Amino acid sequence: MSYFSEIPTITYEGPASDNPYAFKFYNPDEVIGGKTMKEHLRFGVAYWHTFTEDLSDPFGAGTAERPWNHLSGLDLAKARVEAAFEFFEKLGVPYFCFHDVDIAPEGETLRESNKNQDVIVGMIKEYMKDSDTKLLWNTVNNFSHPRFVHGAASANNADVFAYAAAKVKKGLEVGKELGAENYVFWGGREGYETLLNTDMKLELDNLGRFFHMAVDYAKEIGFNAQFLIEPKPKEPTSHQYDFDVASGYAFLQHYDLQDHFKFNIEANHATLAGHTFEHELRYARIHGMLGSVDANQGHPLLGWDTDEFPSDLYATTLAMYEILKNGGLGRGGLNFDAKVRRGSFEKEDLVLAHILGMDSFAAGLKVAQKLIDDGVMDNVVEDRYASFNEGIGKSIVDGTADLRSLEEYALGLDGIQTRSGRLESIKATINRYLLQAYAGE
Ligand code: XLS
Ligand code: NI
Ligand code: NI
């Protein structure tokens, strides 16, 4: 059965093309800075938003018109697998990602849920044999079902902790079975609503214990995926423990987990935390903790996780800048944790949205590489911090300065010269690079 037969295979036609079913900037084989675009970008499709999502919101029912909507149970799950692999091929996306409950229906019992999963995992494995698309990461949904109302690994109820642990155990087995490159932990309800009824210390300690158990089990079964924590400051709980990269990194270090994890950074989560996307990427990068990216964007006027497909070229450029400076994403990738708007309910929109996202990051990659090649920001930064390369600055950086030597130096200063940061000029330069990157093509 074909679900996207009317849609052509999407190929690169270049920026001058007005064919909506073509890439304008994503040219998979084009070499940028020594690697192909495909190798740099490692795009992934989020199964939940593209095949499971019905586009409901807190105020209204689902609107998604999907050719598999008439089915239910395992038949529905199987149809989605067929549709997914057809979709991956049409777009030429190298990866996909899923939660356990995205791919298979939950049963009455854990045993039954696992059985359903086995059926669909077996089917996915068969499809993967004939496909170039691999599993970027899998995870388990330990937040939707009412049993997780008070959290999963940070729940107040030990039975819930055990249930969540059992689901992760299965998730690790599934990841191994399908050759996942990474395994993600997003703490869906790992946080709290109010401190009035919360033992924060026990919850955090339990979260630490939970992650250690996962690390140990993965090792035991020989599942060598990269483990990723996905920070998010709030939603659904008012305070999520993995608030942002900085707090997540402190958590990992406190519980001696820092060598086993990196971060999966989502753009919309960064903005919810009051950061820019590039701030989170930078913070992770300079600590050697940048693992993977959930590529989306939030709405500037809305304070929640709207998970829009990325279209802001300024943001994708600055994100790709950090990724290139990181030396790439390694085993990670750019997973479109993004959904079409509720008003974009036709199945064609799924394809068009991915074209938008892939083109936006491809353009960002090209501009970012040019900015790096020309040293645009590097030159500014080098010049701006030049005082630390010699004299008193050098003594601070190399650790030979102390308060006494600095006082002596400061007492001898005859005024301090500070210089402009030239922010507006740098922004003007970036605009010029953005507009010129595709001039004449
Ligand atoms: C929700 C998260 C979620 C994770 C995977 O906000 O982004 O989709 O990526 O559980
Ligand atoms: Ni995400
Ligand atoms: Ni999110």
Coordinates of N, CA and C in Angstrom, one line a residue, residues 99-238:
H99 N 9.5 7.4 20.2 CA 9.3 6.9 21.6 C 8.6 5.5 21.4
D100 N 8.7 4.7 22.5 CA 8.0 3.4 22.4 C 6.5 3.5 22.0
V101 N 5.8 4.5 22.6 CA 4.4 4.5 22.4 C 4.0 5.1 21.0
D102 N 5.0 5.7 20.3 CA 4.7 6.3 19.0 C 4.5 5.1 18.0
I103 N 5.3 4.1 18.2 CA 5.3 3.1 17.2 C 4.3 1.9 17.4
A104 N 3.9 1.7 18.7 CA 3.1 0.6 19.0 C 2.1 0.9 20.1
P105 N 0.9 0.4 20.0 CA -0.1 0.8 21.1 C 0.2 0.2 22.4
E106 N -0.1 0.9 23.5 CA 0.1 0.3 24.8 C -0.9 -0.7 25.1
G107 N -0.6 -1.8 25.7 CA -1.6 -2.8 26.1 C -2.1 -2.6 27.4
E108 N -2.9 -3.6 27.9 CA -3.5 -3.5 29.2 C -2.4 -3.6 30.3
T109 N -1.4 -4.4 30.0 CA -0.3 -4.6 30.9 C 1.0 -4.3 30.3
L110 N 2.0 -4.2 31.1 CA 3.4 -3.9 30.6 C 3.8 -5.1 29.6
R111 N 3.4 -6.3 30.0 CA 3.8 -7.4 29.2 C 3.2 -7.3 27.8
E112 N 1.9 -6.9 27.8 CA 1.2 -6.8 26.5 C 1.8 -5.6 25.7
S113 N 2.1 -4.5 26.4 CA 2.8 -3.4 25.6 C 4.1 -3.8 25.0
N114 N 4.8 -4.6 25.7 CA 6.1 -5.1 25.2 C 5.9 -6.0 24.0
K115 N 4.8 -6.8 24.1 CA 4.5 -7.7 23.0 C 4.2 -6.9 21.7
N116 N 3.3 -5.9 21.9 CA 3.0 -5.1 20.8 C 4.2 -4.4 20.2
Q117 N 5.1 -4.0 21.0 CA 6.3 -3.3 20.6 C 7.1 -4.3 19.8
D118 N 7.2 -5.5 20.3 CA 8.0 -6.5 19.6 C 7.6 -6.7 18.1
V119 N 6.2 -6.7 18.0 CA 5.7 -6.9 16.6 C 6.1 -5.8 15.7
I120 N 6.0 -4.6 16.2 CA 6.3 -3.4 15.3 C 7.8 -3.3 15.2
V121 N 8.6 -3.5 16.2 CA 10.0 -3.4 16.1 C 10.5 -4.5 15.1
G122 N 9.9 -5.7 15.1 CA 10.3 -6.7 14.1 C 10.0 -6.2 12.7
M123 N 8.9 -5.5 12.5 CA 8.5 -5.0 11.2 C 9.5 -3.8 10.8
I124 N 9.8 -2.9 11.7 CA 10.7 -1.8 11.4 C 12.1 -2.4 11.0
K125 N 12.5 -3.4 11.7 CA 13.8 -4.0 11.4 C 13.8 -4.6 10.0
E126 N 12.7 -5.2 9.5 CA 12.6 -5.7 8.2 C 12.7 -4.5 7.2
Y127 N 11.9 -3.5 7.5 CA 11.9 -2.3 6.6 C 13.3 -1.7 6.5
M128 N 14.0 -1.7 7.6 CA 15.3 -1.0 7.6 C 16.3 -1.8 6.8
K129 N 16.1 -3.1 6.6 CA 17.0 -3.8 5.7 C 17.0 -3.3 4.3
D130 N 15.9 -2.8 3.8 CA 15.8 -2.4 2.4 C 15.8 -0.9 2.4
S131 N 16.2 -0.2 3.4 CA 16.2 1.2 3.4 C 17.5 1.8 3.8
D132 N 17.8 3.1 3.4 CA 19.0 3.7 3.8 C 18.8 4.5 5.1
T133 N 17.6 4.5 5.6 CA 17.3 5.3 6.8 C 17.6 4.5 8.1
K134 N 18.3 5.1 9.0 CA 18.7 4.5 10.2 C 18.1 5.1 11.4
L135 N 18.2 4.5 12.5 CA 17.6 5.0 13.8 C 18.6 6.0 14.4
L136 N 18.3 7.3 14.5 CA 19.2 8.2 15.1 C 19.1 8.0 16.6
W137 N 17.9 8.0 17.1 CA 17.7 7.6 18.6 C 16.3 7.1 18.8
N138 N 16.2 6.4 19.9 CA 14.9 6.1 20.4 C 14.8 6.5 21.9
T139 N 13.6 6.5 22.4 CA 13.4 6.8 23.8 C 12.1 6.2 24.3
V140 N 11.8 6.4 25.5 CA 10.5 5.9 26.0 C 9.6 7.0 26.5
N141 N 8.4 6.9 26.3 CA 7.4 7.9 26.8 C 7.1 7.6 28.2
N142 N 7.7 8.2 29.2 CA 7.4 8.0 30.6 C 6.7 9.3 31.1
F143 N 5.7 9.8 30.4 CA 5.1 11.0 30.8 C 3.6 11.1 30.4
S144 N 3.1 10.4 29.4 CA 1.7 10.6 28.9 C 0.7 9.9 29.8
H145 N 1.0 8.6 30.1 CA 0.0 7.8 30.8 C -0.2 8.4 32.2
P146 N -1.5 8.3 32.7 CA -1.8 8.8 34.0 C -1.0 8.2 35.2
R147 N -0.4 7.0 35.0 CA 0.5 6.5 36.0 C 1.7 7.4 36.3
F148 N 2.1 8.2 35.3 CA 3.2 9.1 35.5 C 2.8 10.5 35.9
V149 N 1.6 10.6 36.5 CA 1.1 11.9 36.9 C 2.0 12.7 37.8
H150 N 2.7 11.9 38.7 CA 3.7 12.6 39.6 C 5.1 12.4 39.2
G151 N 5.4 12.0 38.0 CA 6.7 11.8 37.5 C 7.0 10.4 37.2
A152 N 8.2 10.1 36.8 CA 8.6 8.7 36.5 C 9.7 8.3 37.4
A153 N 11.0 8.6 37.0 CA 12.1 8.3 37.9 C 12.1 9.2 39.1
S154 N 11.4 10.4 39.0 CA 11.4 11.3 40.2 C 10.0 11.3 40.8
A155 N 9.3 10.2 40.6 CA 7.9 10.1 41.2 C 8.0 9.8 42.7
N156 N 6.9 10.1 43.4 CA 6.9 9.8 44.9 C 6.6 8.3 45.2
N157 N 6.2 7.6 44.1 CA 5.7 6.2 44.3 C 6.7 5.2 43.7
A158 N 7.3 4.3 44.5 CA 8.3 3.4 44.0 C 7.8 2.5 42.9
D159 N 6.5 2.2 42.9 CA 6.0 1.3 41.9 C 6.1 2.0 40.5
V160 N 5.9 3.3 40.5 CA 6.0 4.1 39.3 C 7.5 4.1 38.8
F161 N 8.4 4.3 39.8 CA 9.8 4.2 39.5 C 10.1 2.9 38.8
A162 N 9.6 1.8 39.4 CA 9.9 0.5 38.8 C 9.4 0.3 37.4
Y163 N 8.1 0.8 37.2 CA 7.5 0.7 35.9 C 8.3 1.5 34.9
A164 N 8.7 2.7 35.3 CA 9.5 3.5 34.3 C 10.8 2.9 34.0
A165 N 11.4 2.3 35.0 CA 12.7 1.6 34.8 C 12.5 0.4 33.8
A166 N 11.4 -0.3 34.0 CA 11.1 -1.5 33.1 C 11.0 -1.0 31.7
K167 N 10.3 0.2 31.5 CA 10.1 0.7 30.1 C 11.5 1.1 29.5
V168 N 12.3 1.7 30.4 CA 13.7 2.1 29.8 C 14.5 0.8 29.5
K169 N 14.4 -0.2 30.3 CA 15.1 -1.5 30.0 C 14.7 -2.0 28.6
K170 N 13.4 -2.0 28.4 CA 12.9 -2.4 27.1 C 13.4 -1.4 26.0
G171 N 13.3 -0.1 26.3 CA 13.8 0.8 25.3 C 15.2 0.6 24.9
L172 N 16.1 0.3 25.8 CA 17.5 0.0 25.5 C 17.6 -1.3 24.7
E173 N 16.8 -2.2 25.0 CA 16.8 -3.5 24.2 C 16.4 -3.2 22.7
V174 N 15.3 -2.4 22.6 CA 14.8 -2.0 21.3 C 15.9 -1.2 20.5
G175 N 16.5 -0.3 21.2 CA 17.6 0.5 20.6 C 18.7 -0.4 20.1
K176 N 19.1 -1.3 20.9 CA 20.1 -2.2 20.4 C 19.7 -3.0 19.2
E177 N 18.5 -3.6 19.3 CA 17.9 -4.4 18.2 C 17.9 -3.6 16.9
L178 N 17.6 -2.3 16.9 CA 17.5 -1.5 15.7 C 18.8 -0.7 15.4
G179 N 19.8 -0.9 16.2 CA 21.1 -0.2 15.9 C 21.0 1.3 16.1
A180 N 20.3 1.7 17.1 CA 20.2 3.2 17.4 C 21.6 3.8 17.6
E181 N 21.8 5.0 17.1 CA 23.1 5.6 17.3 C 23.1 6.3 18.7
N182 N 21.9 6.7 19.2 CA 21.8 7.4 20.5 C 20.6 6.9 21.2
Y183 N 20.6 7.2 22.5 CA 19.4 6.9 23.3 C 19.1 8.2 24.1
V184 N 17.8 8.7 24.0 CA 17.5 10.0 24.6 C 16.7 9.8 25.9
F185 N 17.0 10.7 26.8 CA 16.1 10.9 28.0 C 15.6 12.3 28.1
W186 N 14.4 12.5 27.8 CA 13.8 13.7 28.1 C 12.9 13.5 29.3
G187 N 13.1 14.3 30.4 CA 12.4 14.1 31.6 C 11.0 14.7 31.6
G188 N 10.2 14.1 30.8 CA 8.8 14.6 30.6 C 8.1 15.1 31.8
R189 N 8.1 14.3 32.9 CA 7.5 14.8 34.1 C 8.5 14.8 35.3
E190 N 9.8 14.7 35.0 CA 10.8 14.7 36.0 C 11.0 16.2 36.5
G191 N 10.2 16.5 37.4 CA 10.2 17.9 38.0 C 9.1 18.0 39.0
Y192 N 8.7 19.1 39.3 CA 7.6 19.2 40.3 C 6.7 20.4 40.0
E193 N 5.5 20.2 40.6 CA 4.5 21.3 40.5 C 4.6 22.3 41.6
T194 N 4.9 21.8 42.8 CA 5.0 22.6 44.0 C 6.0 22.0 45.0
L195 N 6.7 22.8 45.7 CA 7.7 22.2 46.7 C 6.9 21.8 48.0
L196 N 5.6 22.3 48.1 CA 4.9 22.0 49.3 C 4.7 20.5 49.6
N197 N 4.7 19.7 48.6 CA 4.6 18.3 48.8 C 5.7 17.5 48.2
T198 N 6.9 18.1 48.0 CA 8.0 17.5 47.3 C 9.2 17.3 48.1
D199 N 9.8 16.1 48.0 CA 11.1 15.8 48.6 C 12.1 16.0 47.5
M200 N 12.6 17.1 47.2 CA 13.5 17.4 46.1 C 14.7 16.6 46.1
K201 N 15.3 16.4 47.3 CA 16.6 15.7 47.4 C 16.4 14.2 47.0
L202 N 15.3 13.6 47.5 CA 15.1 12.2 47.2 C 14.8 12.1 45.7
E203 N 14.0 13.0 45.1 CA 13.7 12.9 43.7 C 14.9 13.0 42.9
L204 N 15.8 14.0 43.2 CA 17.0 14.1 42.4 C 18.0 12.9 42.6
D205 N 18.1 12.4 43.8 CA 18.9 11.2 44.0 C 18.4 10.0 43.2
N206 N 17.1 9.9 43.2 CA 16.5 8.8 42.5 C 16.7 8.9 41.0
L207 N 16.6 10.1 40.5 CA 16.9 10.4 39.1 C 18.3 10.0 38.8
G208 N 19.2 10.3 39.6 CA 20.6 9.9 39.5 C 20.8 8.4 39.5
R209 N 20.1 7.8 40.4 CA 20.1 6.3 40.5 C 19.6 5.7 39.2
F210 N 18.5 6.2 38.7 CA 17.8 5.7 37.5 C 18.8 5.8 36.3
F211 N 19.5 6.9 36.1 CA 20.4 7.0 35.0 C 21.6 6.0 35.1
H212 N 22.1 5.8 36.3 CA 23.1 4.9 36.5 C 22.7 3.4 36.2
M213 N 21.4 3.1 36.5 CA 20.9 1.8 36.2 C 20.9 1.6 34.7
A214 N 20.5 2.7 34.0 CA 20.4 2.7 32.5 C 21.8 2.5 31.9
V215 N 22.7 3.2 32.4 CA 24.1 3.1 31.9 C 24.6 1.7 32.1
D216 N 24.4 1.2 33.3 CA 24.8 -0.2 33.6 C 24.2 -1.3 32.7
Y217 N 22.9 -1.1 32.5 CA 22.2 -2.1 31.7 C 22.6 -2.1 30.2
A218 N 22.8 -0.8 29.7 CA 23.2 -0.7 28.3 C 24.6 -1.4 28.2
K219 N 25.4 -1.2 29.1 CA 26.8 -1.8 29.1 C 26.6 -3.4 29.1
E220 N 25.8 -3.8 30.0 CA 25.6 -5.2 30.2 C 25.1 -5.9 28.9
I221 N 24.2 -5.3 28.2 CA 23.7 -5.9 26.9 C 24.5 -5.5 25.7
G222 N 25.5 -4.7 25.9 CA 26.4 -4.3 24.7 C 25.7 -3.3 23.8
F223 N 24.9 -2.5 24.3 CA 24.2 -1.4 23.5 C 25.1 -0.2 23.7
N224 N 25.9 0.2 22.6 CA 26.9 1.2 22.8 C 26.4 2.6 22.3
A225 N 25.1 2.8 22.3 CA 24.7 4.1 21.8 C 25.2 5.3 22.7
Q226 N 25.2 6.5 22.2 CA 25.5 7.6 23.0 C 24.3 8.0 23.8
F227 N 24.4 8.2 25.0 CA 23.3 8.6 25.9 C 23.1 10.1 25.9
L228 N 21.9 10.6 25.8 CA 21.6 12.0 25.7 C 20.6 12.4 26.7
I229 N 20.8 13.6 27.4 CA 19.8 14.2 28.2 C 19.3 15.4 27.4
E230 N 17.9 15.5 27.4 CA 17.3 16.6 26.6 C 16.8 17.6 27.6
P231 N 17.4 18.7 27.9 CA 16.9 19.7 28.9 C 15.7 20.4 28.4
K232 N 14.9 20.8 29.3 CA 13.7 21.6 29.1 C 13.3 22.2 30.4
P233 N 13.0 23.5 30.5 CA 12.9 24.1 31.8 C 11.5 23.9 32.5
K234 N 10.5 23.8 31.7 CA 9.1 23.7 32.2 C 8.3 23.1 31.1
E235 N 7.0 22.7 31.5 CA 6.1 22.1 30.6 C 6.4 20.7 30.3
P236 N 5.8 19.7 30.9 CA 4.5 19.9 31.6 C 4.6 20.3 33.0
T237 N 5.7 20.0 33.8 CA 5.7 20.5 35.2 C 6.2 21.9 35.2
S238 N 5.9 22.6 36.3 CA 6.3 24.0 36.4 C 7.8 24.2 36.5

